């Protein structure tokens, strides 16, 4: 008789994961939106400052400058007062910590080895999750299932060693490796495109500045391009394309090696092998968080 394939998805994790994940996503969206407004506001203000044309009693280009600076100022105030990046970083840290604890529990990884009595394992998981809640740095209303294990988690933990191994390799290690590889490629391409765009902008700015110096026109288009290039550089610094591409690539390669070690692990080695694999995944999250906020999980 064919065995049913075990699967564990994000929807099967304790409710605390969904709360922290959603909070992080909202913080990320707000951070990136305000950053875009701030950078584009500077460009719009530069555009308004370049053109001197006006009508009696009205200078629309000066008004454009005011609008640009006002938009940038508003975005800056939102970032300063609400600090959405904190929600982004701390929410992600909690969500990933919940995920690693849930996977350790589900497949019998340390500190939840398969031989641990079910009641003790449940109590230990709740204690670890409660520790995460006390460290939460954002306002949150927890659902009733915030600390509860799902049916899928319980089914996986009660399954045979081979079933747990197969589920962990496919649904955790391979899935995470594929995610890292995809993100590494996306960030590498984005970094290359932005670099090319900045080079084109800088070369064009030089040519326009030379043309203005030669008296071909009086409009300071190079100033607009300088603002664009500066905003582009600021966006690249925020997104960290190059750093993320390298970090994700290293993490993906490390999980290839981890996959091999897990495949070769017997039942006696399994608990520690899972712990080592989760530590490897957690290292990437720790490095990401440190690069963003100077904190550690």
Tab-separated table of C-alpha atoms in Angstrom:
chain	number	residue	atom	x	y	z
A	1	UNK	CA	0.000	0.000	0.000
A	2	UNK	CA	1.419	3.408	-0.964
A	3	UNK	CA	2.208	5.676	1.966
A	4	UNK	CA	0.579	9.074	2.159
A	5	UNK	CA	3.131	11.834	1.595
A	6	UNK	CA	3.453	14.144	4.572
A	7	UNK	CA	3.383	17.869	3.872
A	8	UNK	CA	3.683	20.878	6.147
A	9	UNK	CA	3.005	24.350	4.789
A	10	UNK	CA	3.090	27.787	6.385
A	11	UNK	CA	-0.645	27.499	7.056
A	12	UNK	CA	0.090	24.488	9.284
A	13	UNK	CA	2.406	26.449	11.593
A	14	UNK	CA	1.296	27.863	14.974
A	15	UNK	CA	-0.891	30.961	14.680
A	16	UNK	CA	1.906	33.194	15.961
A	17	UNK	CA	3.667	32.729	12.617
A	18	UNK	CA	0.810	34.233	10.583
A	19	UNK	CA	0.510	37.207	12.967
A	20	UNK	CA	4.233	38.014	12.855
A	21	UNK	CA	4.439	37.383	9.106
A	22	UNK	CA	1.563	39.751	8.322
A	23	UNK	CA	2.975	42.426	10.618
A	24	UNK	CA	6.358	42.145	8.909
A	25	UNK	CA	4.825	42.381	5.438
A	26	UNK	CA	2.893	45.526	6.362
A	27	UNK	CA	6.026	47.089	7.810
A	28	UNK	CA	7.996	46.244	4.683
A	29	UNK	CA	5.368	47.713	2.369
A	30	UNK	CA	5.182	50.940	4.370
A	31	UNK	CA	8.969	51.258	4.524
A	32	UNK	CA	9.437	50.758	0.790
A	33	UNK	CA	6.492	52.997	-0.149
A	34	UNK	CA	7.709	55.889	2.000
A	35	UNK	CA	11.242	55.429	0.696
A	36	UNK	CA	10.000	55.604	-2.895
A	37	UNK	CA	8.013	58.769	-2.150
A	38	UNK	CA	10.997	60.363	-0.448
A	39	UNK	CA	13.379	59.599	-3.319
A	40	UNK	CA	10.957	60.601	-6.071
A	41	UNK	CA	10.060	63.749	-4.130
A	42	UNK	CA	13.694	64.819	-4.324
A	43	UNK	CA	13.721	64.206	-8.084
A	44	UNK	CA	10.500	66.191	-8.595
A	45	UNK	CA	11.869	69.048	-6.512
A	46	UNK	CA	15.031	69.061	-8.630
A	47	UNK	CA	12.937	69.163	-11.805
A	48	UNK	CA	10.990	72.154	-10.516
A	49	UNK	CA	14.198	73.948	-9.634
A	50	UNK	CA	15.701	73.561	-13.096
A	51	UNK	CA	13.042	75.348	-15.144
A	52	UNK	CA	12.724	79.126	-14.706
A	53	UNK	CA	9.631	79.686	-16.868
A	54	UNK	CA	6.722	81.344	-15.068
A	55	UNK	CA	3.533	83.324	-15.697
A	56	UNK	CA	2.580	86.594	-14.011
A	57	UNK	CA	1.549	85.775	-10.460
A	58	UNK	CA	2.237	82.081	-10.869
A	59	UNK	CA	5.350	79.945	-11.052
A	60	UNK	CA	4.197	76.365	-11.643
A	61	UNK	CA	7.739	74.998	-11.539
A	62	UNK	CA	8.337	76.540	-8.136
A	63	UNK	CA	5.056	74.956	-7.059
A	64	UNK	CA	6.376	71.617	-8.341
A	65	UNK	CA	9.457	72.071	-6.190
A	66	UNK	CA	7.256	72.697	-3.162
A	67	UNK	CA	5.195	69.583	-3.920
A	68	UNK	CA	8.325	67.459	-4.289
A	69	UNK	CA	9.867	68.608	-1.043
A	70	UNK	CA	6.525	68.364	0.783
A	71	UNK	CA	6.085	64.763	-0.373
A	72	UNK	CA	9.626	63.871	0.676
A	73	UNK	CA	9.135	65.574	4.045
A	74	UNK	CA	5.853	63.767	4.681
A	75	UNK	CA	7.420	60.400	3.888
A	76	UNK	CA	10.360	61.191	6.158
A	77	UNK	CA	8.028	62.104	9.022
A	78	UNK	CA	6.105	58.831	8.599
A	79	UNK	CA	9.338	56.837	8.637
A	80	UNK	CA	10.582	58.687	11.704
A	81	UNK	CA	7.356	58.577	13.715
A	82	UNK	CA	6.021	55.125	12.848
A	83	UNK	CA	9.359	53.338	12.332
A	84	UNK	CA	7.794	50.718	10.021
A	85	UNK	CA	11.195	49.138	9.432
A	86	UNK	CA	11.124	47.909	13.032
A	87	UNK	CA	7.878	46.057	12.352
A	88	UNK	CA	9.437	44.647	9.178
A	89	UNK	CA	12.565	43.360	10.923
A	90	UNK	CA	11.160	42.230	14.269
A	91	UNK	CA	8.106	40.619	12.686
A	92	UNK	CA	10.295	38.662	10.296
A	93	UNK	CA	12.579	37.559	13.140
A	94	UNK	CA	9.637	36.215	15.154
A	95	UNK	CA	8.031	34.528	12.131
A	96	UNK	CA	11.219	32.700	11.166
A	97	UNK	CA	11.841	31.658	14.770
A	98	UNK	CA	8.334	30.181	14.955
A	99	UNK	CA	8.924	28.313	11.709
A	100	UNK	CA	12.194	26.741	12.837
A	101	UNK	CA	10.680	25.656	16.178
A	102	UNK	CA	7.655	24.163	14.409
A	103	UNK	CA	9.823	22.174	12.019
A	104	UNK	CA	12.087	20.905	14.782
A	105	UNK	CA	9.014	19.749	16.691
A	106	UNK	CA	7.307	18.175	13.681
A	107	UNK	CA	10.202	15.996	12.515
A	108	UNK	CA	11.848	15.220	15.855
A	109	UNK	CA	14.751	17.635	15.755
A	110	UNK	CA	16.577	18.827	18.853
A	111	UNK	CA	15.278	19.951	21.376
A	112	UNK	CA	12.195	17.877	20.483
A	113	UNK	CA	13.616	14.388	19.740
A	114	UNK	CA	11.128	11.734	18.697
A	115	UNK	CA	11.665	9.874	21.980
A	116	UNK	CA	10.467	12.828	24.052
A	117	UNK	CA	7.024	12.097	25.574
A	118	UNK	CA	4.272	13.912	23.628
A	119	UNK	CA	3.145	15.985	26.611
A	120	UNK	CA	6.699	17.101	27.364
A	121	UNK	CA	7.297	17.998	23.718
A	122	UNK	CA	4.102	20.059	23.587
A	123	UNK	CA	4.939	21.872	26.826
A	124	UNK	CA	8.476	22.632	25.650
A	125	UNK	CA	7.217	24.015	22.327
A	126	UNK	CA	4.701	26.264	24.094
A	127	UNK	CA	7.432	27.500	26.428
A	128	UNK	CA	9.708	28.336	23.491
A	129	UNK	CA	6.897	30.107	21.640
A	130	UNK	CA	5.946	32.020	24.786
A	131	UNK	CA	9.540	33.203	24.989
A	132	UNK	CA	9.197	34.650	21.502
A	133	UNK	CA	5.995	36.463	22.479
A	134	UNK	CA	7.685	38.171	25.429
A	135	UNK	CA	10.349	39.479	23.063
A	136	UNK	CA	7.899	40.899	20.506
A	137	UNK	CA	8.547	44.581	19.885
A	138	UNK	CA	5.267	45.421	18.198
A	139	UNK	CA	1.624	45.645	19.328
A	140	UNK	CA	-0.174	42.430	18.534
A	141	UNK	CA	-3.406	40.611	19.323
A	142	UNK	CA	-2.699	36.890	19.370
A	143	UNK	CA	-5.251	34.395	18.026
A	144	UNK	CA	-6.414	31.492	20.164
A	145	UNK	CA	-4.183	29.095	18.220
A	146	UNK	CA	-1.023	31.203	18.564
A	147	UNK	CA	0.774	28.489	20.553
A	148	UNK	CA	-1.135	25.462	19.280
A	149	UNK	CA	0.270	22.712	17.101
A	150	UNK	CA	-1.660	21.867	13.961
A	151	UNK	CA	-2.960	18.491	12.873
A	152	UNK	CA	-0.253	18.338	10.201
A	153	UNK	CA	2.477	18.955	12.791
A	154	UNK	CA	1.103	16.231	15.067
A	155	UNK	CA	0.746	13.794	12.173
A	156	UNK	CA	4.322	14.395	11.079
A	157	UNK	CA	5.711	13.934	14.576
A	158	UNK	CA	3.837	10.644	14.998
A	159	UNK	CA	4.985	9.320	11.611
A	160	UNK	CA	7.819	6.892	10.999
A	161	UNK	CA	11.415	8.048	10.769
A	162	UNK	CA	11.534	7.605	6.988
A	163	UNK	CA	8.308	9.552	6.525
A	164	UNK	CA	9.586	12.396	8.686
A	165	UNK	CA	12.886	12.442	6.833
A	166	UNK	CA	11.176	12.532	3.429
A	167	UNK	CA	8.834	15.330	4.502
A	168	UNK	CA	11.649	17.413	5.981
A	169	UNK	CA	13.923	17.047	2.974
A	170	UNK	CA	11.157	17.931	0.510
A	171	UNK	CA	9.058	20.509	2.347
A	172	UNK	CA	11.741	22.291	4.328
A	173	UNK	CA	15.260	21.813	2.959
A	174	UNK	CA	14.497	21.566	-0.767
A	175	UNK	CA	11.832	24.260	-0.585
A	176	UNK	CA	14.161	26.621	1.291
A	177	UNK	CA	17.035	25.866	-1.075
A	178	UNK	CA	14.856	26.622	-4.102
A	179	UNK	CA	13.719	29.874	-2.474
A	180	UNK	CA	17.293	30.969	-1.784
A	181	UNK	CA	18.366	30.118	-5.329
A	182	UNK	CA	15.457	32.036	-6.849
A	183	UNK	CA	16.063	35.086	-4.658
A	184	UNK	CA	19.798	35.023	-5.406
A	185	UNK	CA	19.098	35.138	-9.157
A	186	UNK	CA	16.473	37.888	-8.812
A	187	UNK	CA	18.729	40.100	-6.689
A	188	UNK	CA	21.728	39.506	-8.938
A	189	UNK	CA	19.743	40.563	-12.023
A	190	UNK	CA	18.276	43.576	-10.220
A	191	UNK	CA	21.713	44.704	-9.059
A	192	UNK	CA	23.098	44.437	-12.607
A	193	UNK	CA	20.169	46.370	-14.106
A	194	UNK	CA	20.427	49.156	-11.563
A	195	UNK	CA	24.192	49.419	-12.033
A	196	UNK	CA	23.743	49.744	-15.787
A	197	UNK	CA	20.996	52.346	-15.310
A	198	UNK	CA	23.190	54.394	-12.964
A	199	UNK	CA	26.126	54.263	-15.372
A	200	UNK	CA	23.907	55.398	-18.245
A	201	UNK	CA	22.547	58.220	-16.096
A	202	UNK	CA	26.012	59.358	-15.038
A	203	UNK	CA	27.389	59.277	-18.587
A	204	UNK	CA	24.365	61.200	-19.867
A	205	UNK	CA	24.767	63.757	-17.076
A	206	UNK	CA	28.406	64.310	-18.051
A	207	UNK	CA	27.486	64.811	-21.712
A	208	UNK	CA	24.694	67.249	-20.848
A	209	UNK	CA	26.980	69.178	-18.505
A	210	UNK	CA	29.627	69.454	-21.241
A	211	UNK	CA	26.988	70.607	-23.738
A	212	UNK	CA	25.784	73.265	-21.315
A	213	UNK	CA	29.356	74.351	-20.686
A	214	UNK	CA	29.749	74.747	-24.455
A	215	UNK	CA	26.724	77.048	-24.484
A	216	UNK	CA	24.379	74.751	-26.404
A	217	UNK	CA	21.578	75.428	-23.890
A	218	UNK	CA	20.951	76.974	-20.486
A	219	UNK	CA	18.746	74.310	-18.901
A	220	UNK	CA	20.525	72.346	-16.170
A	221	UNK	CA	19.353	68.871	-17.204
A	222	UNK	CA	22.440	67.412	-15.593
A	223	UNK	CA	21.032	68.522	-12.242
A	224	UNK	CA	17.902	66.449	-12.801
A	225	UNK	CA	19.974	63.433	-13.763
A	226	UNK	CA	22.141	63.943	-10.690
A	227	UNK	CA	19.013	63.757	-8.542
A	228	UNK	CA	17.885	60.632	-10.399
A	229	UNK	CA	21.258	58.949	-9.988
A	230	UNK	CA	21.352	59.866	-6.308
A	231	UNK	CA	17.867	58.476	-5.778
A	232	UNK	CA	18.794	55.301	-7.642
A	233	UNK	CA	21.862	54.846	-5.474
A	234	UNK	CA	19.725	55.387	-2.377
A	235	UNK	CA	17.245	52.755	-3.548
A	236	UNK	CA	20.046	50.255	-4.166
A	237	UNK	CA	21.407	50.897	-0.686
A	238	UNK	CA	17.968	50.219	0.787
A	239	UNK	CA	17.345	47.049	-1.230
A	240	UNK	CA	20.899	45.671	-0.801
A	241	UNK	CA	20.738	43.724	-4.053
A	242	UNK	CA	24.416	42.729	-4.170
A	243	UNK	CA	24.645	41.693	-0.524
A	244	UNK	CA	21.438	39.674	-0.696
A	245	UNK	CA	22.444	37.950	-3.933
A	246	UNK	CA	25.681	36.789	-2.337
A	247	UNK	CA	24.073	35.806	0.976
A	248	UNK	CA	21.271	33.837	-0.691
A	249	UNK	CA	23.726	32.109	-3.014
A	250	UNK	CA	25.900	31.004	-0.091
A	251	UNK	CA	22.844	29.839	1.865
A	252	UNK	CA	21.583	27.847	-1.130
A	253	UNK	CA	24.925	26.089	-1.549
A	254	UNK	CA	25.103	25.358	2.172
A	255	UNK	CA	21.686	23.718	2.035
A	256	UNK	CA	22.874	21.480	-0.811
A	257	UNK	CA	25.517	20.119	1.558
A	258	UNK	CA	22.990	19.967	4.384
A	259	UNK	CA	20.634	17.934	2.196
A	260	UNK	CA	23.366	15.349	1.678
A	261	UNK	CA	24.123	15.087	5.401
A	262	UNK	CA	20.451	14.712	6.254
A	263	UNK	CA	19.953	12.052	3.600
A	264	UNK	CA	22.800	10.007	5.086
A	265	UNK	CA	21.706	10.493	8.717
A	266	UNK	CA	20.267	7.488	10.541
A	267	UNK	CA	17.615	7.656	13.229
A	268	UNK	CA	20.160	8.087	15.997
A	269	UNK	CA	21.775	11.051	14.235
A	270	UNK	CA	18.565	12.627	13.007
A	271	UNK	CA	17.703	14.907	15.917
A	272	UNK	CA	21.075	16.675	15.858
A	273	UNK	CA	21.192	16.711	12.046
A	274	UNK	CA	17.876	18.593	11.940
A	275	UNK	CA	19.125	21.026	14.583
A	276	UNK	CA	22.260	21.682	12.519
A	277	UNK	CA	20.150	22.264	9.399
A	278	UNK	CA	17.866	24.716	11.204
A	279	UNK	CA	20.894	26.504	12.636
A	280	UNK	CA	22.223	26.934	9.092
A	281	UNK	CA	18.929	28.469	7.958
A	282	UNK	CA	18.787	30.670	11.058
A	283	UNK	CA	22.291	31.992	10.352
A	284	UNK	CA	21.082	33.500	7.083
A	285	UNK	CA	18.142	35.165	8.833
A	286	UNK	CA	20.452	36.460	11.567
A	287	UNK	CA	22.847	37.937	9.005
A	288	UNK	CA	19.947	39.531	7.102
A	289	UNK	CA	18.562	41.099	10.254
A	290	UNK	CA	21.999	42.334	11.339
A	291	UNK	CA	22.611	43.910	7.931
A	292	UNK	CA	19.264	45.688	8.134
A	293	UNK	CA	19.142	46.863	11.714
A	294	UNK	CA	22.369	46.009	13.492
A	295	UNK	CA	20.455	43.539	15.696
A	296	UNK	CA	20.616	39.778	16.102
A	297	UNK	CA	17.863	37.263	16.554
